[in-house]
Short mmCIF file of C-alpha atoms in Angstrom, two decimals:
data_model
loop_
_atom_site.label_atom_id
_atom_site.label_comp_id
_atom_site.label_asym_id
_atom_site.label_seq_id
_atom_site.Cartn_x
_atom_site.Cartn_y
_atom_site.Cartn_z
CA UNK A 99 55.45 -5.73 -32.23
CA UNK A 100 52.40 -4.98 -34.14
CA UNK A 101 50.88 -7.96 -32.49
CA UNK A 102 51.61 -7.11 -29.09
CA UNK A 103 50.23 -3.84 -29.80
CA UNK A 104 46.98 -5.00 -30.92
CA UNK A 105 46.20 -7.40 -28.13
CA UNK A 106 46.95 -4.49 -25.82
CA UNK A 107 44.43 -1.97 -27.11
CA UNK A 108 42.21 -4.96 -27.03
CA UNK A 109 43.10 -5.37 -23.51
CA UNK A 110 42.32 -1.54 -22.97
CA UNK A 111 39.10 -1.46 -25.01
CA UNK A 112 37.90 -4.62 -22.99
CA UNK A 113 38.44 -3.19 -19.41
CA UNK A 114 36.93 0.48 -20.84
CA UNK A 115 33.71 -1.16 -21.80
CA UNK A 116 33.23 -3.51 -18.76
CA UNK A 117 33.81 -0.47 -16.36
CA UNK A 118 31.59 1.21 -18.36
CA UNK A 119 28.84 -1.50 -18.00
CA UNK A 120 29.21 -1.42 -14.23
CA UNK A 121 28.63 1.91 -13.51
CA UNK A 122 25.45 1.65 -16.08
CA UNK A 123 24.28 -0.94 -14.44
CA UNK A 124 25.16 0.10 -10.77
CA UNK A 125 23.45 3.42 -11.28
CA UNK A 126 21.11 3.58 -8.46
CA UNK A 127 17.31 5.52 -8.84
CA UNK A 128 17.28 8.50 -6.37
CA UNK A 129 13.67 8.50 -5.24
CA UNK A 130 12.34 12.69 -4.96
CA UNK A 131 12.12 14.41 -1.43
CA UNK A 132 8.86 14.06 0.53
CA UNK A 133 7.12 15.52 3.16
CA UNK A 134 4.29 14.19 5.26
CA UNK A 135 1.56 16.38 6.84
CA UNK A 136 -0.21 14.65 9.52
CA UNK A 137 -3.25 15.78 11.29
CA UNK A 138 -2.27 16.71 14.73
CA UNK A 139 -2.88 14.04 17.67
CA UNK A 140 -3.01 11.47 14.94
CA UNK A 141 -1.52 7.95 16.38
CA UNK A 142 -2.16 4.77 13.91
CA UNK A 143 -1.56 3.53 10.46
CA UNK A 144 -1.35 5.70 7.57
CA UNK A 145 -1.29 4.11 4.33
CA UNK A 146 -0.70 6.58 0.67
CA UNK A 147 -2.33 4.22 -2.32
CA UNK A 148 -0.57 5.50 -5.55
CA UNK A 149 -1.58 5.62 -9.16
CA UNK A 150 -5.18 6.09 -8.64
CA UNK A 151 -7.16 8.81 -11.27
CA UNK A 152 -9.26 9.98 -8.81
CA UNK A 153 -6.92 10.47 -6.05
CA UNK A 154 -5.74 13.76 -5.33
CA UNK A 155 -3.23 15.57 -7.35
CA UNK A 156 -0.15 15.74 -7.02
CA UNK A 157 1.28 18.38 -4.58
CA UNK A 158 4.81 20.15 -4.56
CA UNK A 159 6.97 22.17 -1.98
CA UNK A 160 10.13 22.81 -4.13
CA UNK A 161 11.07 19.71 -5.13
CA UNK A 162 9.76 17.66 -2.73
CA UNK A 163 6.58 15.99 -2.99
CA UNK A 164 3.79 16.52 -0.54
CA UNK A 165 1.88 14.09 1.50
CA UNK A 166 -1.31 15.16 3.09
CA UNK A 167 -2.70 12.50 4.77
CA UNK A 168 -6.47 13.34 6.00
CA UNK A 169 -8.06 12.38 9.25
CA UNK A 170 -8.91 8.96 8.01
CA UNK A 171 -4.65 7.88 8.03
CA UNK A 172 -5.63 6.99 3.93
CA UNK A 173 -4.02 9.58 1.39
CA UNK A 174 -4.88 8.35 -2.24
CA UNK A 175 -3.38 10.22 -4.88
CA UNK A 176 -2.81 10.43 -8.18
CA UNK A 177 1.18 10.39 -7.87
CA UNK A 178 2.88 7.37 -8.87
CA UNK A 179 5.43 5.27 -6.82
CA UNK A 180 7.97 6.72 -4.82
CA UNK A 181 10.88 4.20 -5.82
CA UNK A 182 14.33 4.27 -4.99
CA UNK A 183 17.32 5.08 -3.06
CA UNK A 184 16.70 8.25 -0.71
CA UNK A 185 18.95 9.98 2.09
CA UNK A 186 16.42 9.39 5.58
CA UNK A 187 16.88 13.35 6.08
CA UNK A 188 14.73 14.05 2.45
CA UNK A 189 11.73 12.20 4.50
CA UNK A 190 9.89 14.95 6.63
CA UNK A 191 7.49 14.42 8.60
CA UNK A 192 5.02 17.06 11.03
CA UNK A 193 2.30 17.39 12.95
CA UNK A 194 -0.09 19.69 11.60
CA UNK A 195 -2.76 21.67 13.42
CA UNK A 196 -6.12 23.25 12.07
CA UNK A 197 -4.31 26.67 11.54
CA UNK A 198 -1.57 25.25 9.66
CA UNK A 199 1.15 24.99 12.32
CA UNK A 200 3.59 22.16 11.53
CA UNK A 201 5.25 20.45 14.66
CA UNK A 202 8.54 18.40 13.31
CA UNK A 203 8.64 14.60 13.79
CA UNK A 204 12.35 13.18 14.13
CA UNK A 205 12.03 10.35 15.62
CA UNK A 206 12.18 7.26 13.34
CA UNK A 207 12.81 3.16 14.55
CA UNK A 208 13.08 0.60 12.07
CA UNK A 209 13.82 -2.23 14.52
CA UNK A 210 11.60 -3.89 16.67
CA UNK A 211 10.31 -1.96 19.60
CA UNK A 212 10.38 -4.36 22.89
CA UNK A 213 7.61 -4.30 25.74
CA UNK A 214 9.66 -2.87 28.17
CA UNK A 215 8.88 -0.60 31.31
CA UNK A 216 11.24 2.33 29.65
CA UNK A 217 9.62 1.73 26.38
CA UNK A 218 6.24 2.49 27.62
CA UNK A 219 7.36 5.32 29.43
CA UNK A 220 8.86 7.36 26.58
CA UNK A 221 6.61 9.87 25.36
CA UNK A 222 8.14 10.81 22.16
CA UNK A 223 6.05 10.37 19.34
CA UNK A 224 7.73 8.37 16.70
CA UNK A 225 7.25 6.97 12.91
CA UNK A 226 7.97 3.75 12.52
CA UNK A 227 8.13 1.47 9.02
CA UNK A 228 7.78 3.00 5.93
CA UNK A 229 7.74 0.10 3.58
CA UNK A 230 6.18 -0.04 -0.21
CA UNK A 231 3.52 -2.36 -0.93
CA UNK A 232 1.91 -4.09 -3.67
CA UNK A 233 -1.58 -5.81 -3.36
CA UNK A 234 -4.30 -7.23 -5.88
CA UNK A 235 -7.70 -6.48 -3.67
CA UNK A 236 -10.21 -7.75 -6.57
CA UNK A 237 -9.07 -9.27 -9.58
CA UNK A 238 -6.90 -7.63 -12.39
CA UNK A 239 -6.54 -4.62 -9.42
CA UNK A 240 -2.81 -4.53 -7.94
CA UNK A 241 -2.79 -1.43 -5.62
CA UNK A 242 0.57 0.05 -4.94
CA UNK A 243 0.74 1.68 -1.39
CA UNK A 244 3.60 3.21 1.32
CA UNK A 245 2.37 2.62 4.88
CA UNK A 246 3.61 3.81 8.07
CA UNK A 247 2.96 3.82 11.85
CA UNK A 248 3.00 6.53 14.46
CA UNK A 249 2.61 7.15 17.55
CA UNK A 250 4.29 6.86 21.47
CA UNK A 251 5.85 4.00 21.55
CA UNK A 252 3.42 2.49 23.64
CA UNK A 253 0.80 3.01 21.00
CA UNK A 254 2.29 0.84 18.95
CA UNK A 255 2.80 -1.63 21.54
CA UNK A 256 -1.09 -2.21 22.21
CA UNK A 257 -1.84 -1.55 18.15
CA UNK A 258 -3.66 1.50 19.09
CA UNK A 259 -5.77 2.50 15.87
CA UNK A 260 -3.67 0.00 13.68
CA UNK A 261 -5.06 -1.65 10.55
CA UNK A 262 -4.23 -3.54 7.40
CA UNK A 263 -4.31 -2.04 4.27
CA UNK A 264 -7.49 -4.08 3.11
CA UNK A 265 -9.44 -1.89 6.06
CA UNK A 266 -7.90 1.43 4.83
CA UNK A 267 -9.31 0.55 1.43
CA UNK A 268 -12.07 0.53 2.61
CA UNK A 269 -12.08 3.47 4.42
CA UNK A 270 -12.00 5.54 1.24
CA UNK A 271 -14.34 2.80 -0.31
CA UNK A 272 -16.77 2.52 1.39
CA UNK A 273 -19.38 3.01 -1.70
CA UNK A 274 -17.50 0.65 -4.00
CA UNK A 275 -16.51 3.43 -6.43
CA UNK A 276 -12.79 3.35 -5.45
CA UNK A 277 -11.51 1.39 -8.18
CA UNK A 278 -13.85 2.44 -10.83
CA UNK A 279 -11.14 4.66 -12.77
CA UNK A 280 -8.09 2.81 -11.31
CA UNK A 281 -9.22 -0.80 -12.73
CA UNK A 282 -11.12 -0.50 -15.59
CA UNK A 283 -10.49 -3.44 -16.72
CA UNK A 284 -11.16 -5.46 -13.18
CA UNK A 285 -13.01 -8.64 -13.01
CA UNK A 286 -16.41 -7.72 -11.57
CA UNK A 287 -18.52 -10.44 -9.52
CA UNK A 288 -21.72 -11.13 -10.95
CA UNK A 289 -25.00 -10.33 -8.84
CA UNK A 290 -26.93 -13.20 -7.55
CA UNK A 291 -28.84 -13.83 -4.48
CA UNK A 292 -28.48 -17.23 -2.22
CA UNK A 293 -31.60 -18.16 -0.81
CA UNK A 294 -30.00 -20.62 2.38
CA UNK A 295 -32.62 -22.50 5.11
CA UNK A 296 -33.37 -20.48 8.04
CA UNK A 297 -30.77 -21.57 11.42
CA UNK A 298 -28.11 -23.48 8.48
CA UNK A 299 -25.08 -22.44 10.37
CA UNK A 300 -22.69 -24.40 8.32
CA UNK A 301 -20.63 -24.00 5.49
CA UNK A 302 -22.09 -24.49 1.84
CA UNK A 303 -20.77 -25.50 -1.51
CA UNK A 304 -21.77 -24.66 -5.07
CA UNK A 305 -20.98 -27.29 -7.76
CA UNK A 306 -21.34 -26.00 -10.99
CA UNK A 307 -21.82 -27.91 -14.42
CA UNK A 308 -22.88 -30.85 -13.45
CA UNK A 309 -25.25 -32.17 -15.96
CA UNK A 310 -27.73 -33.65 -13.62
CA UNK A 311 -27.65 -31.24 -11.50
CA UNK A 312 -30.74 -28.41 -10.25
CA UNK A 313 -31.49 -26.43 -13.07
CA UNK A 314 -30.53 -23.02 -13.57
CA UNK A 315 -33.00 -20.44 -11.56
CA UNK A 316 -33.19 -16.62 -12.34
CA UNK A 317 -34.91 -13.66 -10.99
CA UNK A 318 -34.85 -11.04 -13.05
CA UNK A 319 -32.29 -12.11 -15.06
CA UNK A 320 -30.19 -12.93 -11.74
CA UNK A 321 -28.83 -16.20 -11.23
CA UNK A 322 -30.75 -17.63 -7.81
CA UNK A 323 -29.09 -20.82 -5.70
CA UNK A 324 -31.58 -21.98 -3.40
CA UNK A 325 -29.84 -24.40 -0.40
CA UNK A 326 -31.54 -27.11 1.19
CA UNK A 327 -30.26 -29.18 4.61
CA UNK A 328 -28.35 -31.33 3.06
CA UNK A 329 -26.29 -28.85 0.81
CA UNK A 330 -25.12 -29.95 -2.49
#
C-alpha cells in the first residue's frame, strides 16, 4: 500500500513539474505599444536603426513608445529592439502635419499586393511590412533595424521612393560619423591611395606577400599600389 502510494505522488510530482516547465518555457515576450509619426505626404521606405548612442532618445506616450521618423524615412534612436509578440491594434500609425495634426493610418497588407487595374486605382494609403532586421554594414558592426513601406498601393507597385537599408544608412551617414559611438570596436580600413594607368577600364588584383614581389611604397606613411597594363 505504501508502495502504491509512493509511486503515485511520484506520478503527481512528475506531471506538476513538467506542466510547470511548459508554461516557463511557452511564456511568450509581449513586445511594448508603439506609435509611428510620419511626416505628412510621406510615401517610401522608412527604416528605425536601434541601439545606436547617438540616436535620439527614447520617447514615451503612456506606455507606448514613440516613433518619429524625420523627412529622410531614417529614425535612429537610442531605444533598443522592439522584440516580441504584440496585438496589430498596439501598432499606430499617423500622418503628421507641420502643426502637429495626426491623420490615422489603418490600413495594413502583409501579403503580396498584385498589379492589377483595381489595385492601382485604390487611393488609400497603406503600411505595408514591418519586419526586424539584422545587418553587419562594416566589420564587427551588426545594425539592428524595423523597416516599413507606405504609400497608395500603386506606390509601391512602381517602388516609388523605395530603398535598401544600406542607402538609408547612408542617409544619416553621410559624413562617416554614424557608427563612431555604436561600433567602437569596428574594423576600420586603412588609408591608401591606388595610383591605376589612365583609360584601364578593367578589373585589378592586389597580391599581397609575395616575396618577390614590388616592394612596399609609402607616401606619408600611406601604403601606395601603383598599377601597370598588365596588372599583377
Amino acid at each position: 500500500m505504501k508502495s502504491s502510494f509512493n509511486v503515485h505522488f511520484l506520478k503527481v510530482l512528475f506531471i506538476s513539474l513538467t506542466i510547470a516547465l511548459l508554461s516557463a518555457c511557452t511564456e511568450i515576450r509581449k513586445s511594448e505599444p508603439a506609435i509611428y509619426l510620419i511626416p505628412e505626404g510621406y510615401v517610401g521606405s522608412l527604416y528605425i536603426i536601434f541601439n545606436a548612442p547617438n540616436g535620439q532618445p527614447p520617447k514615451y506616450e503612456g506606455n507606448s513608445r514613440v516613433y518619429d521618423i524625420p523627412p529622410s524615412g531614417v529614425l535612429v534612436t537610442q531605444m533598443d529592439v522592439n522584440e516580441g509578440r504584440i496585438e496589430s491594434n498596439k501598432l499606430r500609425f499617423y500622418y503628421v502635419n507641420k502643426i502637429g495634426d495626426r491623420t490615422p493610418i489603418t490600413e495594413r497588407i502583409t501579403s503580396t499586393i498584385h498589379d492589377t487595374p483595381e489595385n492601382r486605382k485604390d487611393k488609400k494609403i497603406i503600411i505595408f511590412g514591418g519586419g526586424l532586421g539584422e545587418v553587419e554594414p562594416i566589420n564587427n558592426c551588426q545594425i539592428n533595424d524595423q523597416s516599413f513601406v507606405i504609400g497608395r498601393k500603386s506606390d509601391l507597385l512602381d517602388n516609388k521612393n523605395m530603398f535598401d537599408i544600406f542607402d538609408a544608412i547612408k542617409l544619416k551617414n553621410s559624413d562617416g560619423k554614424f557608427f563612431d559611438n555604436m561600433c567602437p570596436d569596428r574594423k576600420r580600413a586603412s588609408p591608401a591611395v591606388y595610383l591605376i594607368p589612365e583609360n584601364y577600364k578593367f578589373t585589378f588584383y592586389i597580391v599581397y606577400n609575395a616575396p618577390k614581389g614590388t616592394p612596399a611604397k609609402y607616401e606619408n606613411g600611406v601604403p601606395v599600389f601603383q598599377f601597370h597594363h598588365q596588372v599583377c
